[in-house]
């Protein structure tokens, strides 16, 4: 009924994904039927969503900085947390026992799960901390900020291991490759930075014609999907083109 602001796949069932929308609902979809199999009404306009690694819980954040935890089987709310700061991206750690969120003050807030008790608040960046992703190996997580930096953190020690500073604009989106060896980051720069996680070295620069809003590595192959703010110039220069592109196919030089 309104814009779809984020979606995420079920962590182990490749047929299910969930969407968060400004229409005050989240919806679970089954790709085999292409139909919505469940609609859960929420209190506010939803902007971020994630599925717990064990598949049992969906967390959704809205424009009022409320995060609601919804049982994925019964579709009922299990818990609700109101925050006093701007909540950006949200994520569980791979072990499912901690819940992370990035905030507008440049901090990473860590809560125990399922108790939702504050564990730690890390001053990660001097400005708005926008996105967070955990690497599939469970060794690191990365955050992207409005200061154009990507910082890489050791999950166990909660210390910053290194920073990637090749972007010039606020970091919008991050993704680790399936083996945890590569990290893609993108912003309003007209390129996507692909870095080697262990050294911070630049492996590749994928050229784009416009800002990139989202990047995602394939779950098993070194193949990167991304979506940019491309305009469909044929009839109307302001119309969104809505294209998804791939990088890493055999003919990519």
Tab-separated table of C-alpha atoms in Angstrom:
chain	number	residue	atom	x	y	z
A	1	UNK	CA	0.000	0.000	0.000
A	2	UNK	CA	3.044	2.297	0.225
A	3	UNK	CA	6.782	2.300	-0.493
A	4	UNK	CA	8.695	-0.911	0.265
A	5	UNK	CA	11.704	0.333	2.186
A	6	UNK	CA	13.571	-2.872	2.925
A	7	UNK	CA	13.333	-6.613	2.509
A	8	UNK	CA	15.265	-9.574	3.831
A	9	UNK	CA	15.319	-13.274	3.105
A	10	UNK	CA	14.663	-16.015	5.633
A	11	UNK	CA	18.123	-17.125	6.876
A	12	UNK	CA	17.683	-20.788	5.868
A	13	UNK	CA	14.497	-21.139	3.800
A	14	UNK	CA	15.238	-19.852	0.268
A	15	UNK	CA	11.519	-19.527	-0.541
A	16	UNK	CA	10.567	-16.950	2.089
A	17	UNK	CA	11.296	-13.269	2.457
A	18	UNK	CA	9.755	-10.412	4.415
A	19	UNK	CA	9.167	-6.792	3.397
A	20	UNK	CA	8.829	-3.629	5.483
A	21	UNK	CA	6.644	-0.826	4.188
A	22	UNK	CA	5.463	2.669	4.969
A	23	UNK	CA	1.884	1.300	4.988
A	24	UNK	CA	2.383	0.183	8.644
A	25	UNK	CA	2.642	-3.508	7.789
A	26	UNK	CA	5.260	-6.148	7.264
A	27	UNK	CA	4.464	-8.926	4.819
A	28	UNK	CA	5.935	-12.402	4.448
A	29	UNK	CA	6.112	-13.699	0.877
A	30	UNK	CA	6.566	-17.170	-0.615
A	31	UNK	CA	8.362	-17.051	-3.964
A	32	UNK	CA	6.824	-20.373	-5.056
A	33	UNK	CA	3.340	-18.828	-5.100
A	34	UNK	CA	4.415	-15.161	-5.504
A	35	UNK	CA	1.704	-14.389	-2.970
A	36	UNK	CA	1.826	-12.716	0.417
A	37	UNK	CA	1.358	-15.498	2.999
A	38	UNK	CA	1.138	-13.254	6.061
A	39	UNK	CA	0.512	-9.591	6.810
A	40	UNK	CA	1.414	-8.215	10.229
A	41	UNK	CA	0.108	-4.785	11.192
A	42	UNK	CA	2.562	-2.544	13.040
A	43	UNK	CA	2.240	0.774	14.821
A	44	UNK	CA	4.333	2.969	12.553
A	45	UNK	CA	5.796	3.448	9.084
A	46	UNK	CA	8.464	0.766	8.748
A	47	UNK	CA	11.887	1.517	7.327
A	48	UNK	CA	14.222	-1.333	8.343
A	49	UNK	CA	13.819	-5.050	8.881
A	50	UNK	CA	15.911	-8.128	9.648
A	51	UNK	CA	15.335	-11.817	10.269
A	52	UNK	CA	17.052	-13.563	13.178
A	53	UNK	CA	19.661	-16.213	12.230
A	54	UNK	CA	17.505	-18.977	13.770
A	55	UNK	CA	14.536	-17.875	11.647
A	56	UNK	CA	12.199	-17.527	14.620
A	57	UNK	CA	11.981	-13.747	14.942
A	58	UNK	CA	11.607	-10.742	12.658
A	59	UNK	CA	12.698	-7.336	13.946
A	60	UNK	CA	11.276	-4.229	12.321
A	61	UNK	CA	12.114	-0.581	12.951
A	62	UNK	CA	9.861	2.361	12.148
A	63	UNK	CA	10.212	6.100	11.588
A	64	UNK	CA	9.497	6.756	15.290
A	65	UNK	CA	12.607	4.744	16.331
A	66	UNK	CA	10.552	1.863	17.733
A	67	UNK	CA	11.893	-1.657	17.093
A	68	UNK	CA	9.283	-4.427	17.283
A	69	UNK	CA	10.186	-8.124	17.587
A	70	UNK	CA	7.648	-10.355	15.853
A	71	UNK	CA	7.331	-14.133	16.195
A	72	UNK	CA	7.821	-15.470	12.648
A	73	UNK	CA	5.393	-18.392	13.223
A	74	UNK	CA	2.510	-16.795	15.134
A	75	UNK	CA	3.040	-13.309	13.609
A	76	UNK	CA	2.474	-11.743	17.026
A	77	UNK	CA	4.628	-9.089	18.630
A	78	UNK	CA	6.966	-10.550	21.293
A	79	UNK	CA	8.618	-7.327	22.420
A	80	UNK	CA	8.845	-3.668	21.559
A	81	UNK	CA	11.613	-1.211	22.300
A	82	UNK	CA	11.400	2.586	21.977
A	83	UNK	CA	14.761	4.313	21.489
A	84	UNK	CA	15.604	7.925	22.251
A	85	UNK	CA	17.843	8.289	19.202
A	86	UNK	CA	17.608	7.827	15.450
A	87	UNK	CA	17.725	4.087	14.726
A	88	UNK	CA	19.212	3.208	11.350
A	89	UNK	CA	20.049	-0.398	10.447
A	90	UNK	CA	19.388	-3.308	12.790
A	91	UNK	CA	20.895	-6.803	12.914
A	92	UNK	CA	21.399	-9.838	15.096
A	93	UNK	CA	24.890	-11.265	15.456
A	94	UNK	CA	25.398	-14.689	13.846
A	95	UNK	CA	25.049	-16.455	17.231
A	96	UNK	CA	21.571	-14.963	17.722
A	97	UNK	CA	22.369	-13.835	21.305
A	98	UNK	CA	22.976	-10.131	20.695
A	99	UNK	CA	21.062	-7.461	18.810
A	100	UNK	CA	22.884	-4.549	17.159
A	101	UNK	CA	21.643	-1.205	15.907
A	102	UNK	CA	23.384	1.775	14.375
A	103	UNK	CA	22.239	5.219	15.405
A	104	UNK	CA	22.222	8.862	14.366
A	105	UNK	CA	24.819	9.813	16.967
A	106	UNK	CA	27.490	7.643	15.347
A	107	UNK	CA	27.151	4.824	17.883
A	108	UNK	CA	26.613	1.079	17.657
A	109	UNK	CA	24.224	-0.051	20.392
A	110	UNK	CA	24.379	-3.674	21.474
A	111	UNK	CA	21.556	-5.369	23.379
A	112	UNK	CA	21.458	-8.879	24.805
A	113	UNK	CA	18.912	-11.141	23.131
A	114	UNK	CA	16.214	-12.135	23.991
A	115	UNK	CA	16.456	-10.057	27.206
A	116	UNK	CA	17.075	-6.775	25.285
A	117	UNK	CA	19.272	-5.428	28.078
A	118	UNK	CA	21.930	-2.869	27.025
A	119	UNK	CA	25.341	-4.567	26.766
A	120	UNK	CA	27.456	-1.816	25.263
A	121	UNK	CA	27.374	1.379	23.253
A	122	UNK	CA	30.368	1.894	20.963
A	123	UNK	CA	31.293	5.334	19.644
A	124	UNK	CA	32.005	4.101	16.151
A	125	UNK	CA	31.984	7.274	14.027
A	126	UNK	CA	31.943	11.053	14.535
A	127	UNK	CA	28.729	11.307	12.500
A	128	UNK	CA	25.563	9.350	11.716
A	129	UNK	CA	26.193	5.578	11.664
A	130	UNK	CA	24.064	4.335	8.782
A	131	UNK	CA	24.493	0.644	7.961
A	132	UNK	CA	25.756	-2.567	9.588
A	133	UNK	CA	26.492	-6.050	8.216
A	134	UNK	CA	27.928	-9.231	9.772
A	135	UNK	CA	30.318	-11.388	7.789
A	136	UNK	CA	29.092	-14.954	7.114
A	137	UNK	CA	32.061	-16.434	9.006
A	138	UNK	CA	31.088	-14.654	12.219
A	139	UNK	CA	34.497	-13.037	12.648
A	140	UNK	CA	33.742	-9.408	11.789
A	141	UNK	CA	30.989	-6.904	11.324
A	142	UNK	CA	31.223	-3.701	9.305
A	143	UNK	CA	29.522	-0.342	9.719
A	144	UNK	CA	29.162	2.511	7.252
A	145	UNK	CA	28.796	6.136	8.230
A	146	UNK	CA	27.930	9.609	6.997
A	147	UNK	CA	31.645	10.445	7.410
A	148	UNK	CA	32.207	8.275	4.269
A	149	UNK	CA	34.164	5.687	6.262
A	150	UNK	CA	33.546	1.956	6.517
A	151	UNK	CA	34.854	0.489	9.765
A	152	UNK	CA	35.550	-3.204	10.330
A	153	UNK	CA	35.015	-4.607	13.833
A	154	UNK	CA	36.140	-7.788	15.571
A	155	UNK	CA	32.939	-9.458	16.823
A	156	UNK	CA	34.517	-10.989	19.943
A	157	UNK	CA	36.704	-8.075	21.007
A	158	UNK	CA	34.350	-5.293	19.816
A	159	UNK	CA	37.350	-3.290	18.605
A	160	UNK	CA	37.805	-1.575	15.261
A	161	UNK	CA	40.333	-3.539	13.206
A	162	UNK	CA	40.603	-1.243	10.178
A	163	UNK	CA	38.839	1.437	8.157
A	164	UNK	CA	38.153	1.702	4.440
A	165	UNK	CA	38.223	5.300	3.256
A	166	UNK	CA	37.959	5.284	-0.543
A	167	UNK	CA	34.395	6.621	-0.707
A	168	UNK	CA	33.699	10.366	-0.493
A	169	UNK	CA	29.980	10.291	0.348
A	170	UNK	CA	27.885	8.838	3.212
A	171	UNK	CA	28.080	5.037	3.053
A	172	UNK	CA	24.619	3.750	2.144
A	173	UNK	CA	25.098	0.023	1.812
A	174	UNK	CA	27.493	-2.824	2.641
A	175	UNK	CA	27.779	-6.516	1.833
A	176	UNK	CA	30.289	-9.275	2.659
A	177	UNK	CA	30.980	-12.000	0.110
A	178	UNK	CA	29.890	-15.554	0.985
A	179	UNK	CA	33.405	-16.508	2.158
A	180	UNK	CA	33.858	-13.311	4.174
A	181	UNK	CA	36.933	-12.304	2.157
A	182	UNK	CA	35.507	-9.325	0.258
A	183	UNK	CA	33.502	-6.310	1.375
A	184	UNK	CA	31.515	-4.184	-1.062
A	185	UNK	CA	30.504	-0.664	-0.046
A	186	UNK	CA	28.666	2.050	-1.952
A	187	UNK	CA	27.319	5.571	-1.677
A	188	UNK	CA	26.626	8.542	-3.902
A	189	UNK	CA	30.093	8.096	-5.422
A	190	UNK	CA	29.759	6.760	-8.936
A	191	UNK	CA	31.571	3.553	-8.107
A	192	UNK	CA	31.262	0.573	-5.747
A	193	UNK	CA	34.371	-0.185	-3.702
A	194	UNK	CA	35.277	-3.858	-3.328
A	195	UNK	CA	37.905	-4.320	-0.634
A	196	UNK	CA	39.907	-7.260	0.645
A	197	UNK	CA	38.705	-7.666	4.227
A	198	UNK	CA	42.000	-8.842	5.761
A	199	UNK	CA	44.221	-6.124	4.275
A	200	UNK	CA	41.859	-3.265	3.411
A	201	UNK	CA	43.330	-3.203	-0.099
A	202	UNK	CA	41.168	-2.246	-3.075
A	203	UNK	CA	40.374	-5.310	-5.161
A	204	UNK	CA	38.012	-3.646	-7.611
A	205	UNK	CA	36.127	-0.506	-8.413
A	206	UNK	CA	32.781	-1.091	-10.125
A	207	UNK	CA	31.836	1.993	-12.140
A	208	UNK	CA	28.237	3.297	-11.882
A	209	UNK	CA	26.481	6.206	-13.534
A	210	UNK	CA	24.540	7.287	-10.443
A	211	UNK	CA	24.395	6.774	-6.646
A	212	UNK	CA	24.115	3.167	-5.478
A	213	UNK	CA	21.433	2.423	-2.901
A	214	UNK	CA	21.991	-1.266	-2.255
A	215	UNK	CA	24.603	-3.974	-2.877
A	216	UNK	CA	24.366	-7.717	-2.149
A	217	UNK	CA	26.753	-10.591	-2.800
A	218	UNK	CA	25.460	-13.945	-4.021
A	219	UNK	CA	25.215	-16.442	-1.102
A	220	UNK	CA	27.544	-18.966	-2.774
A	221	UNK	CA	29.460	-17.244	-5.612
A	222	UNK	CA	31.612	-14.133	-6.122
A	223	UNK	CA	28.764	-12.311	-7.872
A	224	UNK	CA	27.554	-8.893	-6.770
A	225	UNK	CA	24.054	-7.524	-7.390
A	226	UNK	CA	23.459	-3.788	-7.046
A	227	UNK	CA	20.771	-1.200	-7.682
A	228	UNK	CA	21.455	2.442	-8.554
A	229	UNK	CA	19.444	5.621	-8.812
A	230	UNK	CA	19.342	5.276	-12.599
A	231	UNK	CA	16.892	7.421	-14.520
A	232	UNK	CA	14.962	6.211	-17.532
A	233	UNK	CA	15.922	9.053	-19.847
A	234	UNK	CA	13.955	8.047	-22.933
A	235	UNK	CA	10.664	9.722	-22.035
A	236	UNK	CA	11.136	11.378	-18.664
A	237	UNK	CA	14.508	12.268	-17.174
A	238	UNK	CA	13.145	12.112	-13.616
A	239	UNK	CA	11.578	8.658	-13.932
A	240	UNK	CA	13.320	5.868	-12.035
A	241	UNK	CA	14.685	3.103	-14.234
A	242	UNK	CA	14.464	0.469	-11.489
A	243	UNK	CA	17.267	-1.748	-12.767
A	244	UNK	CA	19.273	-4.385	-10.893
A	245	UNK	CA	22.787	-4.993	-12.198
A	246	UNK	CA	25.296	-7.787	-11.736
A	247	UNK	CA	29.067	-7.635	-11.459
A	248	UNK	CA	31.360	-10.660	-11.537
A	249	UNK	CA	29.966	-12.497	-14.560
A	250	UNK	CA	32.625	-14.221	-16.732
A	251	UNK	CA	32.637	-11.402	-19.331
A	252	UNK	CA	33.292	-8.625	-16.768
A	253	UNK	CA	36.807	-7.416	-17.470
